[in-house]
Short mmCIF file of C-alpha atoms in Angstrom, two decimals:
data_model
loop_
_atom_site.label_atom_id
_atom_site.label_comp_id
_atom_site.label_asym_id
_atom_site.label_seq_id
_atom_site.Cartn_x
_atom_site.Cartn_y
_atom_site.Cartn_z
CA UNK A 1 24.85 162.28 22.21
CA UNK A 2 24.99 165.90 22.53
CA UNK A 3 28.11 166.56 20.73
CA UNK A 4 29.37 168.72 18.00
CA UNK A 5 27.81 167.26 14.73
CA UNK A 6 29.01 167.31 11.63
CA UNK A 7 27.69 166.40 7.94
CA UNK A 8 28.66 164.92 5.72
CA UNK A 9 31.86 163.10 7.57
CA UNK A 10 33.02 162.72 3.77
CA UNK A 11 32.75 164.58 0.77
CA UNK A 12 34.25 163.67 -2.88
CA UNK A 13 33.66 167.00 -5.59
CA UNK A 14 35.37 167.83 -8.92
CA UNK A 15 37.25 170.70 -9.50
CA UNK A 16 35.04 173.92 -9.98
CA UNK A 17 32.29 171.86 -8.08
CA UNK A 18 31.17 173.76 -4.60
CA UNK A 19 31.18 172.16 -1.29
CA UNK A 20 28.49 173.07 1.40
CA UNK A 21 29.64 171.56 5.30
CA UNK A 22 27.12 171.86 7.84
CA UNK A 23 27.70 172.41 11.73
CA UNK A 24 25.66 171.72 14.44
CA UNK A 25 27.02 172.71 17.60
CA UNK A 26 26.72 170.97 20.66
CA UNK A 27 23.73 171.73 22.99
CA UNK A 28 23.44 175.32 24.38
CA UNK A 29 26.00 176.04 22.41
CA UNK A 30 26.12 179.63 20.43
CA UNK A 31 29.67 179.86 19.50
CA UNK A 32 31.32 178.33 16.55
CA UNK A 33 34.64 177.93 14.95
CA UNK A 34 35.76 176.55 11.53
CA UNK A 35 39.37 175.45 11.23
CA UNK A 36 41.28 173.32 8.24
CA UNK A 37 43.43 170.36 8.67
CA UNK A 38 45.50 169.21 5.55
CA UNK A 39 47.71 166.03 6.22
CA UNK A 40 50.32 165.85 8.55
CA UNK A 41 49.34 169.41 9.82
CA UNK A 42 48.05 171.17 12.94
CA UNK A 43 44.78 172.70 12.58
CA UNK A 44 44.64 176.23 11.34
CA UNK A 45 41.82 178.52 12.69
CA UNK A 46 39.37 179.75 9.31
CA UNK A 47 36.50 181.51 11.32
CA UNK A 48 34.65 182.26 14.33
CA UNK A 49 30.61 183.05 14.20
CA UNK A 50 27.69 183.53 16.27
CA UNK A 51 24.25 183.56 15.32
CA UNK A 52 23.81 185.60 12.31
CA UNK A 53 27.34 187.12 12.94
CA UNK A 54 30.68 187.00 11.48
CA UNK A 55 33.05 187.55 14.54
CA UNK A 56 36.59 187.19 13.41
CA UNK A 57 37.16 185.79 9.53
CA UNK A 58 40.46 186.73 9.57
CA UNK A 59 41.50 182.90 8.65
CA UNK A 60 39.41 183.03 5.71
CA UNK A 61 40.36 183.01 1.88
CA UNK A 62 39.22 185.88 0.54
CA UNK A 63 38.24 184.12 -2.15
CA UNK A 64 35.54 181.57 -2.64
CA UNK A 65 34.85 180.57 0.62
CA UNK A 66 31.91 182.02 3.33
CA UNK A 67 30.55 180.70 6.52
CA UNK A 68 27.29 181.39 7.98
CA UNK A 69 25.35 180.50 11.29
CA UNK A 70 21.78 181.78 10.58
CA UNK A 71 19.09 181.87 13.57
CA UNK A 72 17.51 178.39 12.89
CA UNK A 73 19.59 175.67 12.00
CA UNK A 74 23.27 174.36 11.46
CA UNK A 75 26.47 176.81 10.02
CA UNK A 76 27.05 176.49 7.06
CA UNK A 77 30.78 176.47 5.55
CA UNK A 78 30.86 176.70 1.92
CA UNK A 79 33.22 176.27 -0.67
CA UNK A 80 32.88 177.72 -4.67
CA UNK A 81 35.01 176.77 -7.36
CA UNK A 82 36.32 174.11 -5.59
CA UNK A 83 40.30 173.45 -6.78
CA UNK A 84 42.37 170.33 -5.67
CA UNK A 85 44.30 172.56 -2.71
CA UNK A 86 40.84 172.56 -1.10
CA UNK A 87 41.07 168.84 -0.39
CA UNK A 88 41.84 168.88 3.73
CA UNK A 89 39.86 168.11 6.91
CA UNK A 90 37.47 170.66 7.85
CA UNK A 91 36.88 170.62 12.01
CA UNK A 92 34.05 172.29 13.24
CA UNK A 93 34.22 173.57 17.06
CA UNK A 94 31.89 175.26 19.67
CA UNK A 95 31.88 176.72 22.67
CA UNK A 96 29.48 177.74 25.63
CA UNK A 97 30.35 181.28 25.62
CA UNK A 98 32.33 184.46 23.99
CA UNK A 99 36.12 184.77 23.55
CA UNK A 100 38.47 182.61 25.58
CA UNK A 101 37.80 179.12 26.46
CA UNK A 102 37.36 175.49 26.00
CA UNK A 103 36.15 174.37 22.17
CA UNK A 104 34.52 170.83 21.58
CA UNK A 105 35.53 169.63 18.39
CA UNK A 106 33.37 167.73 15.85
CA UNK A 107 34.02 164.67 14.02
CA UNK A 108 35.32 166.66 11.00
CA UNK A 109 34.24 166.56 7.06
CA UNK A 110 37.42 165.09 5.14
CA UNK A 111 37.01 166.74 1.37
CA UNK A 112 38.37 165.32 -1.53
CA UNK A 113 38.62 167.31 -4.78
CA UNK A 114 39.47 165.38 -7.82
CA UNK B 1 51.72 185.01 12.14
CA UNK B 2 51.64 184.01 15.64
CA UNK B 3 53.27 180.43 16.05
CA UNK B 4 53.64 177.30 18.82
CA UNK B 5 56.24 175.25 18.73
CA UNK B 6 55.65 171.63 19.41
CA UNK B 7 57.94 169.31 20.68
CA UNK B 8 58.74 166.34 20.11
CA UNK B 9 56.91 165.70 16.67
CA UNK B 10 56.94 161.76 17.29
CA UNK B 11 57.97 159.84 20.08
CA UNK B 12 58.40 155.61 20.08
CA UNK B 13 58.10 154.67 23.86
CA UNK B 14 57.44 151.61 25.72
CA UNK B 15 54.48 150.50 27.85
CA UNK B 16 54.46 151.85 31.56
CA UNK B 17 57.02 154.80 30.55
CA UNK B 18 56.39 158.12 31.13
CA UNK B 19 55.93 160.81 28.42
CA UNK B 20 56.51 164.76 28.33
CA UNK B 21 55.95 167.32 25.63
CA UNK B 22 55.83 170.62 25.09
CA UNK B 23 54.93 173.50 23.41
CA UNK B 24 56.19 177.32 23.31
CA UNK B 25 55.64 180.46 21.26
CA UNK B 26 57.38 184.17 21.30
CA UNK B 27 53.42 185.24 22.11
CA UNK B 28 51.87 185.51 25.31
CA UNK B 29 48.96 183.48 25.77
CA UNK B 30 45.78 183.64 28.27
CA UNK B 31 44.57 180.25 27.45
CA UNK B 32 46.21 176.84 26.72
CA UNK B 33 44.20 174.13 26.08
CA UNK B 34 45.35 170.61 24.96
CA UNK B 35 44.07 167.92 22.79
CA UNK B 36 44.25 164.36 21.82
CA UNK B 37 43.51 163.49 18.01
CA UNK B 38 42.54 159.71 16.62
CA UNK B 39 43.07 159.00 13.06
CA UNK B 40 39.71 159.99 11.30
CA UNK B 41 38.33 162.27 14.03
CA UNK B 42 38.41 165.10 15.68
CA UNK B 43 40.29 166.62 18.55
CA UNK B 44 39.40 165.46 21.91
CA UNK B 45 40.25 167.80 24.77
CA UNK B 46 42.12 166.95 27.21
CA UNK B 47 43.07 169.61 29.85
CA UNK B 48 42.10 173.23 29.77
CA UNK B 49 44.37 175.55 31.41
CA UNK B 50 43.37 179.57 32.36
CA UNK B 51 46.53 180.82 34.38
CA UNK B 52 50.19 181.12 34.32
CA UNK B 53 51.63 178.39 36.62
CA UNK B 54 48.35 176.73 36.94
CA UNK B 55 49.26 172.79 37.11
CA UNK B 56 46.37 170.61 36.43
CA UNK B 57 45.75 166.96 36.09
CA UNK B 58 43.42 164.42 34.41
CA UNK B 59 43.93 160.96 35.46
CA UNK B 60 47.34 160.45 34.17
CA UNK B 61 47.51 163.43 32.20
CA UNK B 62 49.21 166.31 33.72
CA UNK B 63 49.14 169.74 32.33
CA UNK B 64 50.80 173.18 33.39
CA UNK B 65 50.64 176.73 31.99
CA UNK B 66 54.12 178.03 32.33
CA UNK B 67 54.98 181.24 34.50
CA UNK B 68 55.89 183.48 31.54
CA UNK B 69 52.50 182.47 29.46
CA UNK B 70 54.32 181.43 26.79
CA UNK B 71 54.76 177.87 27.05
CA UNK B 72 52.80 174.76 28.44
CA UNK B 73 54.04 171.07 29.03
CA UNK B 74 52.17 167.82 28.82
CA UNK B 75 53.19 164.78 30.96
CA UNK B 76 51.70 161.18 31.09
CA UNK B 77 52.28 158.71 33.19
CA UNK B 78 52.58 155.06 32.81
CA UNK B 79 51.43 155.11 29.75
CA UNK B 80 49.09 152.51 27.60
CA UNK B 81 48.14 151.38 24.58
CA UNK B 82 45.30 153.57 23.94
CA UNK B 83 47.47 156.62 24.67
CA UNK B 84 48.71 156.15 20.92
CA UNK B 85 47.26 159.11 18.84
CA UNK B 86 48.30 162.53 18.65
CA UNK B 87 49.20 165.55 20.87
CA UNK B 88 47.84 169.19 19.61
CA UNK B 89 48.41 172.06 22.35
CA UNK B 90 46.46 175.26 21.31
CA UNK B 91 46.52 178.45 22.99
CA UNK B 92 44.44 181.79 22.72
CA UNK B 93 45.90 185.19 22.54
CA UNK B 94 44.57 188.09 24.87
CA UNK B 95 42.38 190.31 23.20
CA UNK B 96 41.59 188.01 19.74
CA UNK B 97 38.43 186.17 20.57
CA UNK B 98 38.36 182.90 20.25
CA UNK B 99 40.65 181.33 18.19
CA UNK B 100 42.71 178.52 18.83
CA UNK B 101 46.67 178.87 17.22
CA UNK B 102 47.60 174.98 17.24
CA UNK B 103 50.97 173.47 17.56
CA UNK B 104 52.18 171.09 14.94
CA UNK B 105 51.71 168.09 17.16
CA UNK B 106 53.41 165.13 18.54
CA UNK B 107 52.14 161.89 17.64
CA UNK B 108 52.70 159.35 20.15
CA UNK B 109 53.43 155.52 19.82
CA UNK B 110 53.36 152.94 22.50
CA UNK B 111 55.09 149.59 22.36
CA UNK B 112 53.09 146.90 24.38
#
């Protein structure tokens, strides 16, 4: 299966803890897209990367959160200081090519804070 | 922000009936892309759609990007059991990369 990977599908942290999601996007694939779910909601884009490159974080807390996509090997969302308002699904996406386009979706990383 | 409007949010139909939704936004878009959601997963796309009054299909999924960009429909026909879930249009502005702007949703349930 070539698709959009994500690990872990579930993560449980307390408060203050930090919270590292990993992306791997699907095959060929240098494009990728973070964006947050919290219940009963529509998904709300966080940030858009390409390898070693921070394209558009304009969705992005300023505060305690950072993405990366280095060379080699998966992005990397990460949380600091985790609080209970964190606690949502995080949806990783990618995509072929630049700007417009169809995004694949990944399974998603539901995070609980307690 | 920019915004889409989704409607309807839920919808209780029978087996075999026919289903529209929609979604529209005071922004115009240059993409609209639409996408089916299980509980515990992630979005599945469904129909991509690249120009205004483009009308596509996908089995019995029907999609169309409306003349004035700002608004897309969703039809499905004779619908099933497994077309419970829910509905997320998304659409990309011109000029701001790639980033999806998502509609609220409808979530869909089928009566057998």
């Amino acid at each position: 299966n070539a698709g959009v990977m994500q690990n872990p599908r579930h993560l449980v942290r307390r408060r203050g803890q930090e919270a590292r999601l990993r992306c791997s996007p699907m095959k060929g694939h240098s494009h990728v897209y973070w964006y947050r779910q919290l219940p009963e909601e529509g998904l709300k884009f966080m940030v858009y990367l390409q390898k070693e490159n921070i394209i558009d974080e304009s969705g992005m807390p300023k505060e305690r959160f950072s993405a990366e996509f280095p060379k080699e090997g998966p992005s990397i969302l990460r949380i600091q200081q985790v609080v209970r308002g964190d606690s949502a699904a995080y949806f990783c996406a990618s995509s072929p090519g630049p700007g417009g386009g169809e995004q694949f979706f990944g399974p998603g990383t539901r995070l609980t804070v307690l | 922000g920019q915004q889409l409007n989704q409607s309807p949010q839920s919808m209780f139909i029978q087996e075999g009936e026919d289903v529209s939704m929609n979604c529209t936004s005071s922004s115009i878009f240059n993409t609209w892309l639409w996408y089916k959601q299980d509980p515990g997963e992630g979005p599945v796309l469904l129909i991509a759609l690249y120009k205004a009054g483009e009308l596509t299909s996908n089995g019995r999924l029907t999609a169309q990007f409306g003349i004035t960009r700002k608004d897309s429909f969703l039809n499905i026909s004779a619908s099933i059991p497994s077309d419970v879930g829910i509905y997320f249009c998304a659409g990309q502005l011109y000029n701001q990369g790639g980033k999806l702007i998502f509609g609220q949703g409808t979530e869909l349930s089928v009566k057998p």
